[in-house]
mmCIF file of C-alpha atoms and ligand atoms in Angstrom:
data_model
loop_
_atom_site.group_PDB
_atom_site.id
_atom_site.type_symbol
_atom_site.label_atom_id
_atom_site.label_comp_id
_atom_site.label_asym_id
_atom_site.label_seq_id
_atom_site.Cartn_x
_atom_site.Cartn_y
_atom_site.Cartn_z
ATOM 1 C CA MET A 1 116.534 -37.295 26.910
ATOM 2 C CA ARG A 2 113.828 -39.366 26.903
ATOM 3 C CA LEU A 3 112.863 -40.482 31.216
ATOM 4 C CA GLU A 4 110.708 -43.072 32.369
ATOM 5 C CA ILE A 5 109.554 -43.891 35.241
ATOM 6 C CA ASP A 6 109.519 -47.170 36.214
ATOM 7 C CA GLN A 7 106.276 -47.071 38.399
ATOM 8 C CA HIS A 8 105.742 -50.483 38.660
ATOM 9 C CA ARG A 9 108.580 -50.833 40.903
ATOM 10 C CA LEU A 10 108.333 -47.767 42.288
ATOM 11 C CA LEU A 11 104.921 -48.598 43.676
ATOM 12 C CA ALA A 12 106.305 -51.851 44.890
ATOM 13 C CA GLU A 13 109.240 -50.050 46.748
ATOM 14 C CA LEU A 14 106.256 -48.178 48.287
ATOM 15 C CA GLU A 15 104.819 -51.368 49.529
ATOM 16 C CA THR A 16 107.539 -52.962 50.874
ATOM 17 C CA LEU A 17 108.425 -49.571 53.045
ATOM 18 C CA ALA A 18 105.062 -49.427 54.290
ATOM 19 C CA SER A 19 105.616 -53.567 55.559
ATOM 20 C CA PHE A 20 108.472 -51.907 57.789
ATOM 21 C CA SER A 21 105.378 -50.822 60.648
ATOM 22 C CA ASP A 22 104.561 -50.843 64.175
ATOM 23 C CA ALA A 23 100.620 -50.989 63.171
ATOM 24 C CA ALA A 24 98.137 -53.247 61.293
ATOM 25 C CA PRO A 25 97.896 -52.381 57.764
ATOM 26 C CA PRO A 26 96.648 -50.325 56.264
ATOM 27 C CA ALA A 27 97.779 -47.873 59.185
ATOM 28 C CA VAL A 28 102.024 -47.559 58.999
ATOM 29 C CA THR A 29 103.413 -46.350 62.555
ATOM 30 C CA ARG A 30 107.101 -45.739 62.154
ATOM 31 C CA ILE A 31 108.756 -43.544 65.176
ATOM 32 C CA VAL A 32 112.509 -42.864 64.906
ATOM 33 C CA PHE A 33 114.855 -45.188 65.222
ATOM 34 C CA THR A 34 112.621 -47.692 66.314
ATOM 35 C CA PRO A 35 113.347 -51.692 65.197
ATOM 36 C CA SER A 36 110.672 -50.882 62.337
ATOM 37 C CA ASP A 37 112.528 -47.696 61.550
ATOM 38 C CA LEU A 38 115.539 -49.029 61.435
ATOM 39 C CA LYS A 39 115.039 -51.898 59.442
ATOM 40 C CA ALA A 40 113.162 -49.281 56.877
ATOM 41 C CA ARG A 41 116.527 -47.547 56.830
ATOM 42 C CA THR A 42 118.828 -50.916 56.191
ATOM 43 C CA TRP A 43 116.164 -51.875 53.108
ATOM 44 C CA LEU A 44 115.927 -48.314 51.808
ATOM 45 C CA ILE A 45 120.401 -47.933 51.912
ATOM 46 C CA SER A 46 120.846 -51.154 49.982
ATOM 47 C CA ARG A 47 118.047 -49.810 46.867
ATOM 48 C CA CYS A 48 120.511 -46.425 47.264
ATOM 49 C CA GLU A 49 123.710 -48.941 47.185
ATOM 50 C CA GLU A 50 122.038 -51.201 44.359
ATOM 51 C CA ALA A 51 121.223 -47.414 42.340
ATOM 52 C CA GLY A 52 125.404 -47.093 42.623
ATOM 53 C CA LEU A 53 124.983 -44.214 45.024
ATOM 54 C CA THR A 54 127.491 -43.593 47.152
ATOM 55 C CA VAL A 55 125.885 -43.763 50.858
ATOM 56 C CA ARG A 56 126.865 -41.722 54.532
ATOM 57 C CA GLN A 57 124.570 -41.127 57.548
ATOM 58 C CA ASP A 58 125.388 -38.292 59.675
ATOM 59 C CA ALA A 59 125.391 -38.406 63.334
ATOM 60 C CA ILE A 60 121.334 -37.759 63.877
ATOM 61 C CA GLY A 61 120.864 -40.289 61.032
ATOM 62 C CA ASN A 62 120.503 -38.455 58.024
ATOM 63 C CA ILE A 63 120.914 -40.230 55.110
ATOM 64 C CA PHE A 64 122.999 -39.312 52.268
ATOM 65 C CA ALA A 65 122.920 -41.015 48.846
ATOM 66 C CA ARG A 66 124.996 -39.428 46.513
ATOM 67 C CA TRP A 67 125.534 -39.867 42.199
ATOM 68 C CA ASN A 68 128.863 -37.799 41.707
ATOM 69 C CA GLY A 69 128.776 -35.234 39.176
ATOM 70 C CA ALA A 70 131.187 -34.182 36.584
ATOM 71 C CA ASP A 71 131.989 -31.268 38.978
ATOM 72 C CA PRO A 72 132.129 -33.397 42.319
ATOM 73 C CA ALA A 73 133.871 -29.724 44.175
ATOM 74 C CA ALA A 74 130.813 -27.933 43.135
ATOM 75 C CA PRO A 75 127.762 -28.031 45.415
ATOM 76 C CA ALA A 76 124.963 -30.980 44.889
ATOM 77 C CA VAL A 77 121.355 -30.719 44.065
ATOM 78 C CA GLY A 78 119.634 -32.666 46.475
ATOM 79 C CA THR A 79 116.333 -34.418 46.661
ATOM 80 C CA GLY A 80 115.054 -36.149 49.272
ATOM 81 C CA SER A 81 111.971 -36.445 52.350
ATOM 82 C CA HIS A 82 111.460 -38.698 55.532
ATOM 83 C CA MET A 83 110.325 -42.186 56.052
ATOM 84 C CA ASP A 84 109.649 -42.126 60.077
ATOM 85 C CA ALA A 85 105.784 -41.937 60.814
ATOM 86 C CA ILE A 86 103.553 -40.792 63.611
ATOM 87 C CA PRO A 87 101.096 -43.866 65.109
ATOM 88 C CA ASN A 88 98.249 -44.651 62.811
ATOM 89 C CA ALA A 89 99.735 -42.654 59.969
ATOM 90 C CA GLY A 90 99.283 -43.376 56.086
ATOM 91 C CA LYS A 91 102.569 -44.547 53.667
ATOM 92 C CA TYR A 92 102.643 -41.862 51.597
ATOM 93 C CA ASP A 93 103.891 -38.964 54.028
ATOM 94 C CA GLY A 94 107.438 -38.357 53.201
ATOM 95 C CA VAL A 95 107.746 -41.951 51.114
ATOM 96 C CA VAL A 96 106.932 -40.390 48.547
ATOM 97 C CA GLY A 97 109.622 -37.944 48.566
ATOM 98 C CA VAL A 98 112.475 -40.515 49.443
ATOM 99 C CA LEU A 99 111.047 -43.435 47.168
ATOM 100 C CA GLY A 100 110.233 -40.835 44.100
ATOM 101 C CA GLY A 101 113.776 -39.238 44.732
ATOM 102 C CA LEU A 102 115.845 -42.293 44.276
ATOM 103 C CA GLU A 103 113.561 -43.467 41.580
ATOM 104 C CA ALA A 104 114.127 -40.307 39.729
ATOM 105 C CA LEU A 105 117.799 -40.609 39.933
ATOM 106 C CA ARG A 106 117.592 -44.235 38.644
ATOM 107 C CA ALA A 107 115.458 -42.504 35.825
ATOM 108 C CA LEU A 108 117.782 -40.204 34.660
ATOM 109 C CA GLN A 109 120.595 -43.008 35.165
ATOM 110 C CA ARG A 110 118.362 -45.239 32.431
ATOM 111 C CA ALA A 111 118.292 -42.125 30.011
ATOM 112 C CA GLY A 112 122.216 -41.824 30.085
ATOM 113 C CA PHE A 113 122.009 -38.249 32.009
ATOM 114 C CA ARG A 114 125.459 -37.433 33.733
ATOM 115 C CA PRO A 115 124.879 -34.690 35.720
ATOM 116 C CA LYS A 116 127.831 -32.113 36.509
ATOM 117 C CA ASN A 117 126.650 -30.897 40.135
ATOM 118 C CA SER A 118 126.568 -34.647 41.963
ATOM 119 C CA LEU A 119 122.608 -35.747 42.659
ATOM 120 C CA GLU A 120 121.818 -36.341 45.985
ATOM 121 C CA LEU A 121 119.252 -38.271 48.194
ATOM 122 C CA LEU A 122 119.047 -37.056 51.498
ATOM 123 C CA VAL A 123 116.231 -38.768 53.804
ATOM 124 C CA PHE A 124 115.743 -37.105 57.188
ATOM 125 C CA ALA A 125 116.010 -38.526 60.098
ATOM 126 C CA THR A 126 113.140 -37.799 62.620
ATOM 127 C CA GLU A 127 110.848 -35.081 60.737
ATOM 128 C CA GLU A 128 108.199 -35.970 62.812
ATOM 129 C CA PRO A 129 107.849 -34.399 66.424
ATOM 130 C CA THR A 130 106.618 -37.773 67.709
ATOM 131 C CA ARG A 131 109.554 -39.502 69.580
ATOM 132 C CA PHE A 132 111.283 -35.889 70.897
ATOM 133 C CA GLY A 133 108.932 -33.412 70.997
ATOM 134 C CA ILE A 134 110.155 -31.293 67.801
ATOM 135 C CA GLY A 135 109.509 -31.591 64.155
ATOM 136 C CA CYS A 136 112.720 -31.391 61.632
ATOM 137 C CA LEU A 137 115.403 -32.010 63.836
ATOM 138 C CA GLY A 138 117.574 -33.702 61.125
ATOM 139 C CA SER A 139 117.084 -30.254 58.911
ATOM 140 C CA ARG A 140 117.035 -28.152 62.002
ATOM 141 C CA LEU A 141 120.949 -29.469 62.732
ATOM 142 C CA LEU A 142 121.638 -29.676 59.134
ATOM 143 C CA SER A 143 120.705 -25.866 59.118
ATOM 144 C CA GLY A 144 122.352 -24.887 61.783
ATOM 145 C CA THR A 145 118.659 -24.015 62.798
ATOM 146 C CA VAL A 146 119.189 -25.823 66.267
ATOM 147 C CA SER A 147 122.494 -26.371 68.376
ATOM 148 C CA ALA A 148 123.992 -29.083 68.962
ATOM 149 C CA ASP A 149 124.222 -28.814 72.723
ATOM 150 C CA ALA A 150 119.697 -28.224 72.704
ATOM 151 C CA ALA A 151 119.780 -31.347 70.360
ATOM 152 C CA GLY A 152 121.636 -33.387 71.949
ATOM 153 C CA ARG A 153 119.453 -32.373 75.425
ATOM 154 C CA LEU A 154 116.157 -33.658 73.905
ATOM 155 C CA THR A 155 114.853 -36.853 75.656
ATOM 156 C CA ASP A 156 111.986 -39.435 74.473
ATOM 157 C CA GLY A 157 108.613 -39.961 76.164
ATOM 158 C CA ASP A 158 110.552 -42.387 78.170
ATOM 159 C CA GLY A 159 113.383 -39.799 78.935
ATOM 160 C CA GLU A 160 115.926 -41.863 77.313
ATOM 161 C CA SER A 161 118.193 -39.032 76.012
ATOM 162 C CA LEU A 162 118.631 -38.570 72.281
ATOM 163 C CA ASP A 163 122.132 -39.384 72.594
ATOM 164 C CA GLU A 164 121.460 -42.373 73.946
ATOM 165 C CA VAL A 165 119.103 -43.490 71.579
ATOM 166 C CA ARG A 166 121.153 -42.269 68.445
ATOM 167 C CA ARG A 167 123.913 -44.728 69.840
ATOM 168 C CA LYS A 168 121.713 -47.805 70.449
ATOM 169 C CA ALA A 169 120.594 -46.514 66.658
ATOM 170 C CA GLY A 170 124.407 -47.354 65.655
ATOM 171 C CA LEU A 171 125.240 -43.919 65.225
ATOM 172 C CA HIS A 172 128.236 -42.074 66.095
ATOM 173 C CA GLY A 173 130.162 -38.863 65.388
ATOM 174 C CA ASN A 174 128.909 -35.879 67.146
ATOM 175 C CA LEU A 175 125.688 -33.556 66.362
ATOM 176 C CA GLN A 176 127.980 -30.715 66.364
ATOM 177 C CA ASP A 177 129.121 -31.927 63.077
ATOM 178 C CA VAL A 178 125.701 -32.633 61.452
ATOM 179 C CA LYS A 179 125.772 -28.739 60.515
ATOM 180 C CA LEU A 180 126.331 -28.658 56.282
ATOM 181 C CA PRO A 181 128.969 -26.559 55.136
ATOM 182 C CA THR A 182 127.559 -23.258 53.534
ATOM 183 C CA GLY A 183 127.020 -24.091 49.762
ATOM 184 C CA TYR A 184 127.044 -27.692 50.242
ATOM 185 C CA TYR A 185 123.515 -27.282 47.708
ATOM 186 C CA LYS A 186 123.216 -25.525 45.058
ATOM 187 C CA ALA A 187 119.493 -26.566 45.313
ATOM 188 C CA PHE A 188 117.269 -28.900 47.282
ATOM 189 C CA LEU A 189 114.108 -30.480 45.137
ATOM 190 C CA GLU A 190 110.949 -32.274 47.662
ATOM 191 C CA LEU A 191 108.163 -34.145 46.725
ATOM 192 C CA HIS A 192 105.441 -34.459 48.799
ATOM 193 C CA ILE A 193 101.529 -35.425 49.120
ATOM 194 C CA GLU A 194 99.908 -31.909 49.547
ATOM 195 C CA GLN A 195 97.919 -32.943 52.855
ATOM 196 C CA GLY A 196 95.478 -31.095 51.856
ATOM 197 C CA PRO A 197 92.406 -30.982 49.452
ATOM 198 C CA LEU A 198 93.139 -28.363 46.806
ATOM 199 C CA LEU A 199 94.575 -29.806 44.276
ATOM 200 C CA GLU A 200 91.985 -32.541 44.299
ATOM 201 C CA ARG A 201 89.349 -30.202 44.721
ATOM 202 C CA THR A 202 90.714 -27.966 41.311
ATOM 203 C CA GLN A 203 91.215 -31.435 40.207
ATOM 204 C CA THR A 204 95.455 -29.936 39.200
ATOM 205 C CA PRO A 205 97.684 -32.795 39.120
ATOM 206 C CA LEU A 206 100.609 -30.958 40.599
ATOM 207 C CA GLY A 207 100.963 -28.274 43.515
ATOM 208 C CA ILE A 208 104.431 -25.381 42.900
ATOM 209 C CA VAL A 209 104.884 -24.393 46.535
ATOM 210 C CA MET A 210 105.058 -20.956 46.789
ATOM 211 C CA SER A 211 105.908 -20.550 50.813
ATOM 212 C CA ILE A 212 105.688 -22.924 54.014
ATOM 213 C CA ALA A 213 103.849 -22.152 56.415
ATOM 214 C CA ALA A 214 105.127 -20.646 59.791
ATOM 215 C CA PRO A 215 105.121 -23.265 62.584
ATOM 216 C CA ALA A 216 105.063 -22.877 66.205
ATOM 217 C CA SER A 217 104.549 -25.676 69.265
ATOM 218 C CA LEU A 218 104.420 -25.915 73.227
ATOM 219 C CA ARG A 219 103.866 -27.513 75.642
ATOM 220 C CA ILE A 220 101.563 -26.479 78.616
ATOM 221 C CA SER A 221 101.307 -27.747 81.709
ATOM 222 C CA VAL A 222 98.248 -26.857 84.049
ATOM 223 C CA GLU A 223 98.201 -27.153 87.897
ATOM 224 C CA GLY A 224 95.449 -27.646 90.077
ATOM 225 C CA ALA A 225 94.558 -29.239 93.286
ATOM 226 C CA GLY A 226 93.309 -32.684 92.939
ATOM 227 C CA GLY A 227 91.054 -34.351 95.540
ATOM 228 C CA HIS A 228 88.050 -36.718 96.264
ATOM 229 C CA ALA A 229 85.241 -36.524 93.775
ATOM 230 C CA GLY A 230 83.014 -37.048 96.134
ATOM 231 C CA GLY A 231 84.055 -35.035 98.908
ATOM 232 C CA VAL A 232 85.778 -31.671 97.671
ATOM 233 C CA LEU A 233 82.552 -29.711 96.823
ATOM 234 C CA MET A 234 82.187 -27.460 93.368
ATOM 235 C CA PRO A 235 83.319 -24.633 94.609
ATOM 236 C CA ASP A 236 86.340 -25.832 96.752
ATOM 237 C CA ARG A 237 87.696 -27.367 93.676
ATOM 238 C CA LYS A 238 90.861 -26.457 91.382
ATOM 239 C CA ASP A 239 90.092 -28.728 88.763
ATOM 240 C CA ALA A 240 93.240 -28.854 86.327
ATOM 241 C CA LEU A 241 91.235 -30.568 83.420
ATOM 242 C CA CYS A 242 88.003 -28.016 83.663
ATOM 243 C CA ALA A 243 90.997 -24.924 82.977
ATOM 244 C CA ALA A 244 92.585 -26.826 80.652
ATOM 245 C CA ALA A 245 88.902 -27.783 78.593
ATOM 246 C CA GLU A 246 88.490 -23.867 78.913
ATOM 247 C CA LEU A 247 92.236 -22.639 77.748
ATOM 248 C CA VAL A 248 91.644 -25.763 75.067
ATOM 249 C CA LEU A 249 88.456 -23.379 73.180
ATOM 250 C CA ALA A 250 90.139 -20.194 74.097
ATOM 251 C CA ILE A 251 93.025 -21.985 71.668
ATOM 252 C CA GLU A 252 90.634 -22.675 69.117
ATOM 253 C CA ASN A 253 88.624 -19.701 69.634
ATOM 254 C CA ALA A 254 91.474 -17.291 68.495
ATOM 255 C CA ALA A 255 92.666 -19.284 65.934
ATOM 256 C CA ARG A 256 88.738 -19.255 64.317
ATOM 257 C CA THR A 257 88.875 -15.323 64.895
ATOM 258 C CA SER A 258 92.016 -14.506 63.779
ATOM 259 C CA GLY A 259 90.961 -12.671 60.627
ATOM 260 C CA ALA A 260 92.702 -14.979 58.468
ATOM 261 C CA GLY A 261 91.432 -18.676 57.834
ATOM 262 C CA ASP A 262 95.817 -19.494 57.373
ATOM 263 C CA THR A 263 95.617 -19.336 60.737
ATOM 264 C CA VAL A 264 95.348 -22.906 62.392
ATOM 265 C CA ALA A 265 96.110 -23.928 65.877
ATOM 266 C CA THR A 266 95.648 -27.803 67.313
ATOM 267 C CA VAL A 267 95.837 -29.258 70.934
ATOM 268 C CA GLY A 268 97.045 -32.829 69.936
ATOM 269 C CA VAL A 269 97.606 -34.284 73.148
ATOM 270 C CA CYS A 270 95.629 -33.744 76.360
ATOM 271 C CA GLU A 271 97.732 -35.686 79.438
ATOM 272 C CA VAL A 272 95.175 -36.162 82.509
ATOM 273 C CA PHE A 273 96.834 -36.843 85.706
ATOM 274 C CA PRO A 274 96.056 -39.175 88.090
ATOM 275 C CA GLY A 275 93.277 -40.692 85.438
ATOM 276 C CA ALA A 276 91.396 -42.128 87.926
ATOM 277 C CA VAL A 277 87.438 -42.092 87.599
ATOM 278 C CA ASN A 278 86.890 -41.168 91.277
ATOM 279 C CA SER A 279 89.843 -38.226 91.040
ATOM 280 C CA ILE A 280 89.753 -35.077 90.454
ATOM 281 C CA PRO A 281 92.395 -34.069 88.042
ATOM 282 C CA SER A 282 95.327 -32.154 89.673
ATOM 283 C CA ARG A 283 97.717 -31.809 86.324
ATOM 284 C CA VAL A 284 96.903 -31.831 82.376
ATOM 285 C CA HIS A 285 99.887 -31.974 80.078
ATOM 286 C CA LEU A 286 98.591 -29.968 76.580
ATOM 287 C CA THR A 287 100.517 -29.943 73.526
ATOM 288 C CA LEU A 288 99.767 -26.972 71.295
ATOM 289 C CA ASP A 289 100.492 -26.592 67.788
ATOM 290 C CA ILE A 290 99.644 -22.940 65.651
ATOM 291 C CA ARG A 291 100.282 -22.568 62.105
ATOM 292 C CA ASP A 292 100.278 -19.714 59.559
ATOM 293 C CA THR A 293 101.200 -18.366 56.442
ATOM 294 C CA ASN A 294 101.980 -14.844 58.262
ATOM 295 C CA GLN A 295 104.261 -15.240 61.036
ATOM 296 C CA ALA A 296 103.124 -11.806 62.616
ATOM 297 C CA ARG A 297 99.605 -13.278 62.692
ATOM 298 C CA ARG A 298 100.432 -16.301 64.278
ATOM 299 C CA ASP A 299 102.838 -14.422 66.987
ATOM 300 C CA ARG A 300 99.535 -12.237 67.502
ATOM 301 C CA VAL A 301 97.430 -15.243 67.461
ATOM 302 C CA MET A 302 100.162 -16.701 69.988
ATOM 303 C CA GLN A 303 100.096 -13.365 72.575
ATOM 304 C CA LEU A 304 95.975 -13.891 72.851
ATOM 305 C CA ILE A 305 96.413 -17.296 73.921
ATOM 306 C CA GLU A 306 98.763 -16.456 76.685
ATOM 307 C CA SER A 307 96.900 -13.667 77.771
ATOM 308 C CA ALA A 308 93.650 -16.169 77.977
ATOM 309 C CA TRP A 309 95.578 -18.684 80.344
ATOM 310 C CA GLN A 310 96.709 -16.086 82.757
ATOM 311 C CA ASN A 311 93.106 -14.694 83.183
ATOM 312 C CA LEU A 312 92.387 -17.953 83.241
ATOM 313 C CA ALA A 313 95.065 -19.699 86.203
ATOM 314 C CA ALA A 314 93.623 -16.290 87.962
ATOM 315 C CA LYS A 315 90.283 -17.181 87.471
ATOM 316 C CA ARG A 316 90.552 -20.758 88.714
ATOM 317 C CA HIS A 317 93.576 -21.195 91.147
ATOM 318 C CA VAL A 318 95.123 -22.891 89.023
ATOM 319 C CA SER A 319 98.954 -22.794 87.521
ATOM 320 C CA ILE A 320 99.501 -22.656 83.878
ATOM 321 C CA GLN A 321 103.171 -23.070 82.629
ATOM 322 C CA PRO A 322 103.748 -22.841 78.937
ATOM 323 C CA LYS A 323 107.075 -24.574 77.546
ATOM 324 C CA LEU A 324 108.128 -22.769 73.703
ATOM 325 C CA LEU A 325 108.980 -25.436 71.566
ATOM 326 C CA ASN A 326 109.577 -23.789 68.555
ATOM 327 C CA ALA A 327 108.784 -21.049 66.998
ATOM 328 C CA ASP A 328 109.908 -20.604 63.238
ATOM 329 C CA ALA A 329 109.574 -18.456 60.503
ATOM 330 C CA PRO A 330 107.609 -19.371 57.250
ATOM 331 C CA ALA A 331 110.171 -19.831 53.927
ATOM 332 C CA ASP A 332 109.831 -18.814 50.614
ATOM 333 C CA CYS A 333 110.533 -21.469 48.257
ATOM 334 C CA ALA A 334 113.372 -20.654 45.331
ATOM 335 C CA PRO A 335 112.053 -18.798 41.937
ATOM 336 C CA GLU A 336 114.976 -20.838 40.063
ATOM 337 C CA VAL A 337 113.805 -24.706 41.427
ATOM 338 C CA ARG A 338 109.982 -23.507 41.343
ATOM 339 C CA ALA A 339 110.903 -22.701 37.547
ATOM 340 C CA ALA A 340 112.479 -25.810 37.001
ATOM 341 C CA PHE A 341 109.215 -27.618 37.900
ATOM 342 C CA SER A 342 106.944 -24.954 35.609
ATOM 343 C CA ASP A 343 109.358 -25.594 32.777
ATOM 344 C CA SER A 344 108.941 -29.593 32.862
ATOM 345 C CA CYS A 345 104.968 -29.647 33.464
ATOM 346 C CA ARG A 346 104.624 -27.105 30.591
ATOM 347 C CA LYS A 347 106.491 -29.359 28.652
ATOM 348 C CA HIS A 348 104.464 -32.392 29.578
ATOM 349 C CA GLU A 349 101.071 -29.936 29.192
ATOM 350 C CA VAL A 350 100.622 -30.627 32.787
ATOM 351 C CA ALA A 351 98.475 -28.316 34.627
ATOM 352 C CA PHE A 352 100.015 -26.737 38.543
ATOM 353 C CA LEU A 353 98.451 -25.102 40.810
ATOM 354 C CA GLU A 354 100.851 -22.595 42.862
ATOM 355 C CA MET A 355 100.044 -23.041 46.215
ATOM 356 C CA VAL A 356 101.344 -22.589 49.833
ATOM 357 C CA SER A 357 102.377 -25.396 51.675
ATOM 358 C CA ARG A 358 100.053 -25.233 55.198
ATOM 359 C CA ALA A 359 102.185 -28.521 56.793
ATOM 360 C CA TYR A 360 106.033 -28.008 57.501
ATOM 361 C CA HIS A 361 108.671 -30.240 56.075
ATOM 362 C CA ASP A 362 112.684 -30.309 55.996
ATOM 363 C CA SER A 363 112.543 -28.338 53.406
ATOM 364 C CA LEU A 364 111.420 -25.404 55.591
ATOM 365 C CA PHE A 365 114.772 -25.244 57.114
ATOM 366 C CA ILE A 366 116.457 -26.352 54.210
ATOM 367 C CA SER A 367 115.961 -23.102 52.417
ATOM 368 C CA ARG A 368 117.690 -21.580 54.849
ATOM 369 C CA ILE A 369 121.104 -22.812 53.808
ATOM 370 C CA ALA A 370 120.015 -23.388 49.699
ATOM 371 C CA PRO A 371 117.562 -22.238 47.335
ATOM 372 C CA THR A 372 114.548 -24.724 48.198
ATOM 373 C CA GLY A 373 111.398 -26.182 46.387
ATOM 374 C CA MET A 374 108.471 -28.370 46.974
ATOM 375 C CA LEU A 375 106.273 -30.310 44.502
ATOM 376 C CA PHE A 376 103.083 -31.367 45.692
ATOM 377 C CA ILE A 377 100.709 -34.465 44.108
ATOM 378 C CA PRO A 378 97.197 -34.685 45.154
ATOM 379 C CA CYS A 379 95.788 -36.857 48.036
ATOM 380 C CA ARG A 380 92.599 -38.060 48.154
ATOM 381 C CA HIS A 381 90.485 -36.007 50.218
ATOM 382 C CA GLY A 382 93.677 -33.929 51.377
ATOM 383 C CA TYR A 383 93.873 -36.819 54.366
ATOM 384 C CA SER A 384 97.411 -37.319 55.888
ATOM 385 C CA HIS A 385 98.057 -38.456 58.679
ATOM 386 C CA ARG A 386 95.765 -41.183 58.898
ATOM 387 C CA PRO A 387 95.522 -45.405 57.758
ATOM 388 C CA ASP A 388 93.587 -43.884 54.527
ATOM 389 C CA GLU A 389 95.883 -41.559 53.002
ATOM 390 C CA TYR A 390 95.981 -42.628 49.205
ATOM 391 C CA ALA A 391 98.219 -41.021 46.541
ATOM 392 C CA ALA A 392 97.459 -42.485 43.031
ATOM 393 C CA PRO A 393 100.118 -44.144 41.300
ATOM 394 C CA GLU A 394 99.665 -42.292 37.979
ATOM 395 C CA ASP A 395 100.007 -39.082 40.669
ATOM 396 C CA ILE A 396 103.092 -40.679 41.672
ATOM 397 C CA SER A 397 104.940 -41.401 38.467
ATOM 398 C CA ARG A 398 103.908 -37.944 37.041
ATOM 399 C CA GLY A 399 105.622 -36.078 40.378
ATOM 400 C CA THR A 400 108.488 -38.413 40.284
ATOM 401 C CA LEU A 401 108.858 -37.391 36.677
ATOM 402 C CA VAL A 402 108.796 -33.642 36.863
ATOM 403 C CA LEU A 403 111.653 -33.734 39.727
ATOM 404 C CA ALA A 404 113.439 -36.139 37.894
ATOM 405 C CA GLU A 405 113.747 -33.529 34.939
ATOM 406 C CA SER A 406 113.873 -30.435 37.496
ATOM 407 C CA LEU A 407 117.059 -32.231 39.048
ATOM 408 C CA ALA A 408 118.275 -32.619 35.402
ATOM 409 C CA LYS A 409 117.968 -28.943 34.836
ATOM 410 C CA LEU A 410 119.619 -28.202 37.879
ATOM 411 C CA SER A 411 122.295 -30.147 37.588
ATOM 412 C CA ALA A 412 123.303 -30.236 33.615
HETATM 413 O O1 HGY B 1 103.086 -31.652 61.236
HETATM 414 C C1 HGY B 1 103.553 -31.337 60.008
HETATM 415 O O2 HGY B 1 103.087 -30.300 59.577
HETATM 416 C C2 HGY B 1 104.175 -32.412 58.959
HETATM 417 O O3 HGY B 1 103.711 -32.838 58.366
HETATM 418 N N1 HGY B 1 105.389 -33.399 59.814
HETATM 419 MN MN1 MN B 2 104.120 -35.619 58.432
HETATM 420 MN MN1 MN B 3 105.932 -35.230 55.485
#
């Protein structure tokens, strides 16, 4: 079977999808269920229907575009990723796996391939934690990793519930019905940019993911006593921001001294109240994102951070309260999917690197219900979640070709 990737069309579609954004180019901002996201969804569904795929959406907005195989009752082989983008992001994160997945199916159609197992493009809803505070909500619900009740109680920054938001987006049905039946997928494959520098640094065209790191995240509130910036003398202060600042450095130190370079911790959000020049901060909200390829080590670092804030709270007479949002196990990628990727790479004499994914992905949760694998393409300087995120056309096409061949192998 001679497979050809239509690079011109794939790149044009990537540019079109990037235009559905709330940021000035080259930045892309596409928060789930905003008007830009809804336009992107409508546009993508049309592209899938144009390709003759049968499209449906579930109650959380996961989009399924299916090419029925000769044995429609058999478990499908899935591929896909996400289209939502964090504020001031780039145009490749997630999108390469969505449009690359669609082009892989079209290339197989053009080559006259006839799948035994149905092939399905799955576009996950709300992979980014931006709106509802937890990442991979769509794939968590699909895999039963989060309960429908817990998900339904989530609210966005404006206090709007997930149920209200998804209903306004035209989604009906119950979140209870999102969970996929056992054996729904025979295998699931996700093409994604690496979001790290290894492939570029080693000049390796493709990465085959061995495991996906274990993410955890918390919201931490620090409550002190406010007061007048002039009238309250230093010994009498309970400054929430100074306490938060000390905690942030303790978090950094705990990750740096974990004994392994695989531990990473980030305080990405710091909200100061009341946020007035001449008023002592009385409250600070922090978010903590902490990950490691080794779950036990991650959890040890989390305990170290907890004792740091307990000591801090006592020393500074402030209250420090955590709210755990998620603490997930890592995932190992399936040997049969990794073999499909590596066979295709060898056939095309393309070098590949077996590596870890330090970013989390929907595949982390789909791996709980199906043999799952990820294929990485390089991104320039490893940059991601930034407007200058970039993947070269030939890398996108090469990844799409290997994806298409792997899908064919697993669904033949
Ligand atoms: O944060 C992550 O790892 C992913 O890009 N959402
Ligand atoms: Mn991302
Ligand atoms: Mn992503």
